């Protein structure tokens, strides 16, 4: 054998050895790729893997600011009531009807908004709510008569119902372990909205009048309309609607913002055709929860707006049993020869309302602790029993400072209760019916909101104690009902379908 043939043979043997060494490595790489391709993950897995980061701060600020808009539109009623009573010489029931019409619009559009959000997306409903409420709120400032005023405020209530779906959109992006901390902090924005409208009333109403106050109050809504483009559609909704590619695009963007990565594999969720169906809410799994939740929402709204409107009414008509009352608080609404229609808020009244608004966030740390330690159901029970107690002692004779402290604590409790009910509802229902469930619940809550003005503004003029008793009794009954709720959502992942 020649030297050249020997060289070729050695080279061939060496080449085969190299190929044999490389082949297992290639096989291993192909196997890893195949395993990754076979792996799957859900939106819940992705949300938990991405964790909390910069996206959630952006989400918290923009969606939290929607609470500012909602609070301003609702609290506006308490500030503007003395002004429209004076301008149009309204009786008590006519003033109460203004709030009732707002909640009527909210109730009608609450279920409709929830259905549309489950069928066609959360983002569209929330954005439409911003535009709708801003437009009709601006028109309210040009209302030529009482009839036009209550009609336009009902239209505003319809828009606010859409804005309230933002809570669902926000909840669906937050990891489970952060929900009990982040969601209660949303009350900070509600407090800011309430304080902002009261400050506007203090500064603008005495000089420019209530119409200009409403026009200026529309500004936050207009700003948020432009900021809302930074909030994506819910990835949970997209996968339930079969839009997996859109959901992946959203999850990749959130992971990039948070400097995190998605789980290995591909996103797989079952497509559900029965989205936004009321049958899910009344199925054997959720029937008892739904019925008890509807009553809890009714009570949450009844006592919250009862406390807000009661404080406004007690201050406006000077119905308080105040030991150290000044001249400003000695002018009474009812006289033997008729009614005194024009008793505007004084500076001290605005000050009292502002301090009570601070109560919205004063006990947030306690609320977070209760949610994390005792869970949602027990927290609701404790808050409702305490609220019942403070409603009853609101009638005792006290100094103006003492009344302010009582009102401060009462507002803290009813605000915390409303916030926990929101959290529990968003957690207990599956994605395919979450917005509809929220819509039904908010609609039942507005029934409470519709009744509250006639208790807090009409009955209050006849008897303070008779007006406060229904709020206390409702709290006690609701606290008892919470023990019958079958599901605790503390630390539980959000369900995708039923």
PDB file of N, CA and C in Angstrom, residues 292-293 295-297 299-300 303 367 370-371 374-388 413-425 474-483 485 487-489:
ATOM      1  N   UNK A 292     -74.941  35.760  46.866  1.00  0.00           N
ATOM      2  CA  UNK A 292     -74.410  36.455  48.046  1.00  0.00           C
ATOM      3  C   UNK A 292     -73.570  37.658  47.659  1.00  0.00           C
ATOM      4  N   UNK A 293     -72.848  37.547  46.544  1.00  0.00           N
ATOM      5  CA  UNK A 293     -72.054  38.678  46.082  1.00  0.00           C
ATOM      6  C   UNK A 293     -72.939  39.839  45.640  1.00  0.00           C
ATOM      7  N   UNK A 295     -75.762  40.701  46.835  1.00  0.00           N
ATOM      8  CA  UNK A 295     -76.196  41.416  48.037  1.00  0.00           C
ATOM      9  C   UNK A 295     -75.028  42.194  48.658  1.00  0.00           C
ATOM     10  N   UNK A 296     -73.829  41.604  48.652  1.00  0.00           N
ATOM     11  CA  UNK A 296     -72.657  42.296  49.203  1.00  0.00           C
ATOM     12  C   UNK A 296     -72.381  43.591  48.437  1.00  0.00           C
ATOM     13  N   UNK A 297     -72.525  43.536  47.115  1.00  0.00           N
ATOM     14  CA  UNK A 297     -72.321  44.739  46.307  1.00  0.00           C
ATOM     15  C   UNK A 297     -73.413  45.763  46.575  1.00  0.00           C
ATOM     16  N   UNK A 299     -74.993  46.239  49.349  1.00  0.00           N
ATOM     17  CA  UNK A 299     -74.693  46.852  50.642  1.00  0.00           C
ATOM     18  C   UNK A 299     -73.464  47.756  50.548  1.00  0.00           C
ATOM     19  N   UNK A 300     -72.435  47.314  49.817  1.00  0.00           N
ATOM     20  CA  UNK A 300     -71.207  48.118  49.691  1.00  0.00           C
ATOM     21  C   UNK A 300     -71.519  49.496  49.128  1.00  0.00           C
ATOM     22  N   UNK A 303     -73.973  51.603  51.652  1.00  0.00           N
ATOM     23  CA  UNK A 303     -73.348  52.238  52.819  1.00  0.00           C
ATOM     24  C   UNK A 303     -72.279  53.253  52.406  1.00  0.00           C
ATOM     25  N   UNK A 367     -55.945  47.176  55.944  1.00  0.00           N
ATOM     26  CA  UNK A 367     -56.706  46.407  54.961  1.00  0.00           C
ATOM     27  C   UNK A 367     -55.822  45.350  54.289  1.00  0.00           C
ATOM     28  N   UNK A 370     -55.172  42.555  56.782  1.00  0.00           N
ATOM     29  CA  UNK A 370     -56.340  41.688  56.943  1.00  0.00           C
ATOM     30  C   UNK A 370     -56.492  40.738  55.758  1.00  0.00           C
ATOM     31  N   UNK A 371     -56.297  41.254  54.546  1.00  0.00           N
ATOM     32  CA  UNK A 371     -56.438  40.431  53.343  1.00  0.00           C
ATOM     33  C   UNK A 371     -55.405  39.306  53.318  1.00  0.00           C
ATOM     34  N   UNK A 374     -56.164  37.048  57.045  1.00  0.00           N
ATOM     35  CA  UNK A 374     -57.469  36.415  57.254  1.00  0.00           C
ATOM     36  C   UNK A 374     -58.204  36.067  55.964  1.00  0.00           C
ATOM     37  N   UNK A 375     -57.753  36.598  54.835  1.00  0.00           N
ATOM     38  CA  UNK A 375     -58.449  36.311  53.586  1.00  0.00           C
ATOM     39  C   UNK A 375     -59.557  37.307  53.301  1.00  0.00           C
ATOM     40  N   UNK A 376     -60.254  37.093  52.182  1.00  0.00           N
ATOM     41  CA  UNK A 376     -61.251  38.061  51.711  1.00  0.00           C
ATOM     42  C   UNK A 376     -62.548  38.004  52.522  1.00  0.00           C
ATOM     43  N   UNK A 377     -63.053  36.803  52.787  1.00  0.00           N
ATOM     44  CA  UNK A 377     -64.354  36.656  53.429  1.00  0.00           C
ATOM     45  C   UNK A 377     -64.357  37.221  54.858  1.00  0.00           C
ATOM     46  N   UNK A 378     -63.366  36.863  55.645  1.00  0.00           N
ATOM     47  CA  UNK A 378     -63.303  37.336  57.021  1.00  0.00           C
ATOM     48  C   UNK A 378     -63.076  38.850  57.083  1.00  0.00           C
ATOM     49  N   UNK A 379     -62.283  39.375  56.143  1.00  0.00           N
ATOM     50  CA  UNK A 379     -62.046  40.818  56.095  1.00  0.00           C
ATOM     51  C   UNK A 379     -63.349  41.568  55.853  1.00  0.00           C
ATOM     52  N   UNK A 380     -64.162  41.073  54.915  1.00  0.00           N
ATOM     53  CA  UNK A 380     -65.460  41.694  54.645  1.00  0.00           C
ATOM     54  C   UNK A 380     -66.339  41.693  55.900  1.00  0.00           C
ATOM     55  N   UNK A 381     -66.354  40.586  56.629  1.00  0.00           N
ATOM     56  CA  UNK A 381     -67.183  40.473  57.829  1.00  0.00           C
ATOM     57  C   UNK A 381     -66.775  41.499  58.881  1.00  0.00           C
ATOM     58  N   UNK A 382     -65.476  41.613  59.133  1.00  0.00           N
ATOM     59  CA  UNK A 382     -64.972  42.545  60.148  1.00  0.00           C
ATOM     60  C   UNK A 382     -65.298  43.987  59.764  1.00  0.00           C
ATOM     61  N   UNK A 383     -65.059  44.348  58.514  1.00  0.00           N
ATOM     62  CA  UNK A 383     -65.291  45.724  58.066  1.00  0.00           C
ATOM     63  C   UNK A 383     -66.765  46.105  58.156  1.00  0.00           C
ATOM     64  N   UNK A 384     -67.656  45.171  57.785  1.00  0.00           N
ATOM     65  CA  UNK A 384     -69.092  45.487  57.789  1.00  0.00           C
ATOM     66  C   UNK A 384     -69.643  45.637  59.209  1.00  0.00           C
ATOM     67  N   UNK A 385     -69.171  44.825  60.136  1.00  0.00           N
ATOM     68  CA  UNK A 385     -69.619  44.946  61.528  1.00  0.00           C
ATOM     69  C   UNK A 385     -69.133  46.250  62.147  1.00  0.00           C
ATOM     70  N   UNK A 386     -67.895  46.638  61.847  1.00  0.00           N
ATOM     71  CA  UNK A 386     -67.376  47.911  62.356  1.00  0.00           C
ATOM     72  C   UNK A 386     -68.120  49.095  61.751  1.00  0.00           C
ATOM     73  N   UNK A 387     -68.443  49.005  60.453  1.00  0.00           N
ATOM     74  CA  UNK A 387     -69.189  50.087  59.793  1.00  0.00           C
ATOM     75  C   UNK A 387     -70.570  50.251  60.433  1.00  0.00           C
ATOM     76  N   UNK A 388     -71.230  49.139  60.762  1.00  0.00           N
ATOM     77  CA  UNK A 388     -72.542  49.203  61.423  1.00  0.00           C
ATOM     78  C   UNK A 388     -72.447  49.951  62.749  1.00  0.00           C
ATOM     79  N   UNK A 413     -63.761  52.718  56.695  1.00  0.00           N
ATOM     80  CA  UNK A 413     -64.321  51.369  56.736  1.00  0.00           C
ATOM     81  C   UNK A 413     -65.145  51.048  55.496  1.00  0.00           C
ATOM     82  N   UNK A 414     -66.025  51.980  55.084  1.00  0.00           N
ATOM     83  CA  UNK A 414     -66.879  51.688  53.923  1.00  0.00           C
ATOM     84  C   UNK A 414     -66.059  51.660  52.633  1.00  0.00           C
ATOM     85  N   UNK A 415     -64.996  52.479  52.582  1.00  0.00           N
ATOM     86  CA  UNK A 415     -64.125  52.466  51.404  1.00  0.00           C
ATOM     87  C   UNK A 415     -63.350  51.158  51.316  1.00  0.00           C
ATOM     88  N   UNK A 416     -62.807  50.698  52.441  1.00  0.00           N
ATOM     89  CA  UNK A 416     -62.096  49.426  52.466  1.00  0.00           C
ATOM     90  C   UNK A 416     -63.018  48.270  52.090  1.00  0.00           C
ATOM     91  N   UNK A 417     -64.258  48.305  52.593  1.00  0.00           N
ATOM     92  CA  UNK A 417     -65.224  47.261  52.280  1.00  0.00           C
ATOM     93  C   UNK A 417     -65.495  47.198  50.781  1.00  0.00           C
ATOM     94  N   UNK A 418     -65.685  48.358  50.153  1.00  0.00           N
ATOM     95  CA  UNK A 418     -65.939  48.408  48.714  1.00  0.00           C
ATOM     96  C   UNK A 418     -64.747  47.845  47.942  1.00  0.00           C
ATOM     97  N   UNK A 419     -63.546  48.180  48.396  1.00  0.00           N
ATOM     98  CA  UNK A 419     -62.346  47.721  47.713  1.00  0.00           C
ATOM     99  C   UNK A 419     -62.186  46.201  47.796  1.00  0.00           C
ATOM    100  N   UNK A 420     -62.467  45.615  48.968  1.00  0.00           N
ATOM    101  CA  UNK A 420     -62.342  44.163  49.136  1.00  0.00           C
ATOM    102  C   UNK A 420     -63.378  43.429  48.290  1.00  0.00           C
ATOM    103  N   UNK A 421     -64.588  43.973  48.186  1.00  0.00           N
ATOM    104  CA  UNK A 421     -65.622  43.369  47.357  1.00  0.00           C
ATOM    105  C   UNK A 421     -65.196  43.361  45.891  1.00  0.00           C
ATOM    106  N   UNK A 422     -64.579  44.441  45.438  1.00  0.00           N
ATOM    107  CA  UNK A 422     -64.033  44.499  44.078  1.00  0.00           C
ATOM    108  C   UNK A 422     -62.993  43.393  43.865  1.00  0.00           C
ATOM    109  N   UNK A 423     -62.070  43.259  44.811  1.00  0.00           N
ATOM    110  CA  UNK A 423     -60.991  42.273  44.696  1.00  0.00           C
ATOM    111  C   UNK A 423     -61.562  40.855  44.650  1.00  0.00           C
ATOM    112  N   UNK A 424     -62.455  40.552  45.562  1.00  0.00           N
ATOM    113  CA  UNK A 424     -63.024  39.200  45.642  1.00  0.00           C
ATOM    114  C   UNK A 424     -63.753  38.841  44.350  1.00  0.00           C
ATOM    115  N   UNK A 425     -64.519  39.776  43.807  1.00  0.00           N
ATOM    116  CA  UNK A 425     -65.290  39.512  42.590  1.00  0.00           C
ATOM    117  C   UNK A 425     -64.375  39.244  41.406  1.00  0.00           C
ATOM    118  N   UNK A 474     -78.239  46.870  57.337  1.00  0.00           N
ATOM    119  CA  UNK A 474     -77.743  46.258  56.094  1.00  0.00           C
ATOM    120  C   UNK A 474     -76.340  45.701  56.287  1.00  0.00           C
ATOM    121  N   UNK A 475     -75.497  46.414  57.032  1.00  0.00           N
ATOM    122  CA  UNK A 475     -74.122  45.956  57.290  1.00  0.00           C
ATOM    123  C   UNK A 475     -74.114  44.652  58.081  1.00  0.00           C
ATOM    124  N   UNK A 476     -74.948  44.572  59.121  1.00  0.00           N
ATOM    125  CA  UNK A 476     -74.978  43.379  59.966  1.00  0.00           C
ATOM    126  C   UNK A 476     -75.449  42.162  59.167  1.00  0.00           C
ATOM    127  N   UNK A 477     -76.509  42.324  58.378  1.00  0.00           N
ATOM    128  CA  UNK A 477     -77.019  41.215  57.566  1.00  0.00           C
ATOM    129  C   UNK A 477     -75.990  40.744  56.549  1.00  0.00           C
ATOM    130  N   UNK A 478     -75.281  41.692  55.970  1.00  0.00           N
ATOM    131  CA  UNK A 478     -74.259  41.337  54.969  1.00  0.00           C
ATOM    132  C   UNK A 478     -73.094  40.600  55.621  1.00  0.00           C
ATOM    133  N   UNK A 479     -72.717  41.023  56.824  1.00  0.00           N
ATOM    134  CA  UNK A 479     -71.630  40.343  57.540  1.00  0.00           C
ATOM    135  C   UNK A 479     -71.991  38.885  57.803  1.00  0.00           C
ATOM    136  N   UNK A 480     -73.256  38.635  58.150  1.00  0.00           N
ATOM    137  CA  UNK A 480     -73.707  37.260  58.371  1.00  0.00           C
ATOM    138  C   UNK A 480     -73.693  36.459  57.077  1.00  0.00           C
ATOM    139  N   UNK A 481     -74.071  37.097  55.984  1.00  0.00           N
ATOM    140  CA  UNK A 481     -74.081  36.420  54.689  1.00  0.00           C
ATOM    141  C   UNK A 481     -72.708  35.993  54.204  1.00  0.00           C
ATOM    142  N   UNK A 482     -71.669  36.701  54.638  1.00  0.00           N
ATOM    143  CA  UNK A 482     -70.316  36.359  54.191  1.00  0.00           C
ATOM    144  C   UNK A 482     -69.868  34.974  54.655  1.00  0.00           C
ATOM    145  N   UNK A 483     -70.407  34.509  55.785  1.00  0.00           N
ATOM    146  CA  UNK A 483     -70.053  33.179  56.280  1.00  0.00           C
ATOM    147  C   UNK A 483     -70.564  32.077  55.357  1.00  0.00           C
ATOM    148  N   UNK A 485     -70.538  32.266  52.052  1.00  0.00           N
ATOM    149  CA  UNK A 485     -69.815  32.235  50.785  1.00  0.00           C
ATOM    150  C   UNK A 485     -68.930  30.994  50.732  1.00  0.00           C
ATOM    151  N   UNK A 487     -66.445  30.079  48.633  1.00  0.00           N
ATOM    152  CA  UNK A 487     -65.110  30.137  48.026  1.00  0.00           C
ATOM    153  C   UNK A 487     -64.269  31.225  48.686  1.00  0.00           C
ATOM    154  N   UNK A 488     -63.051  30.877  49.088  1.00  0.00           N
ATOM    155  CA  UNK A 488     -62.053  31.847  49.537  1.00  0.00           C
ATOM    156  C   UNK A 488     -60.991  31.969  48.456  1.00  0.00           C
ATOM    157  N   UNK A 489     -60.672  33.192  48.040  1.00  0.00           N
ATOM    158  CA  UNK A 489     -59.761  33.390  46.902  1.00  0.00           C
ATOM    159  C   UNK A 489     -58.356  33.810  47.311  1.00  0.00           C
TER     160      UNK A 489
END
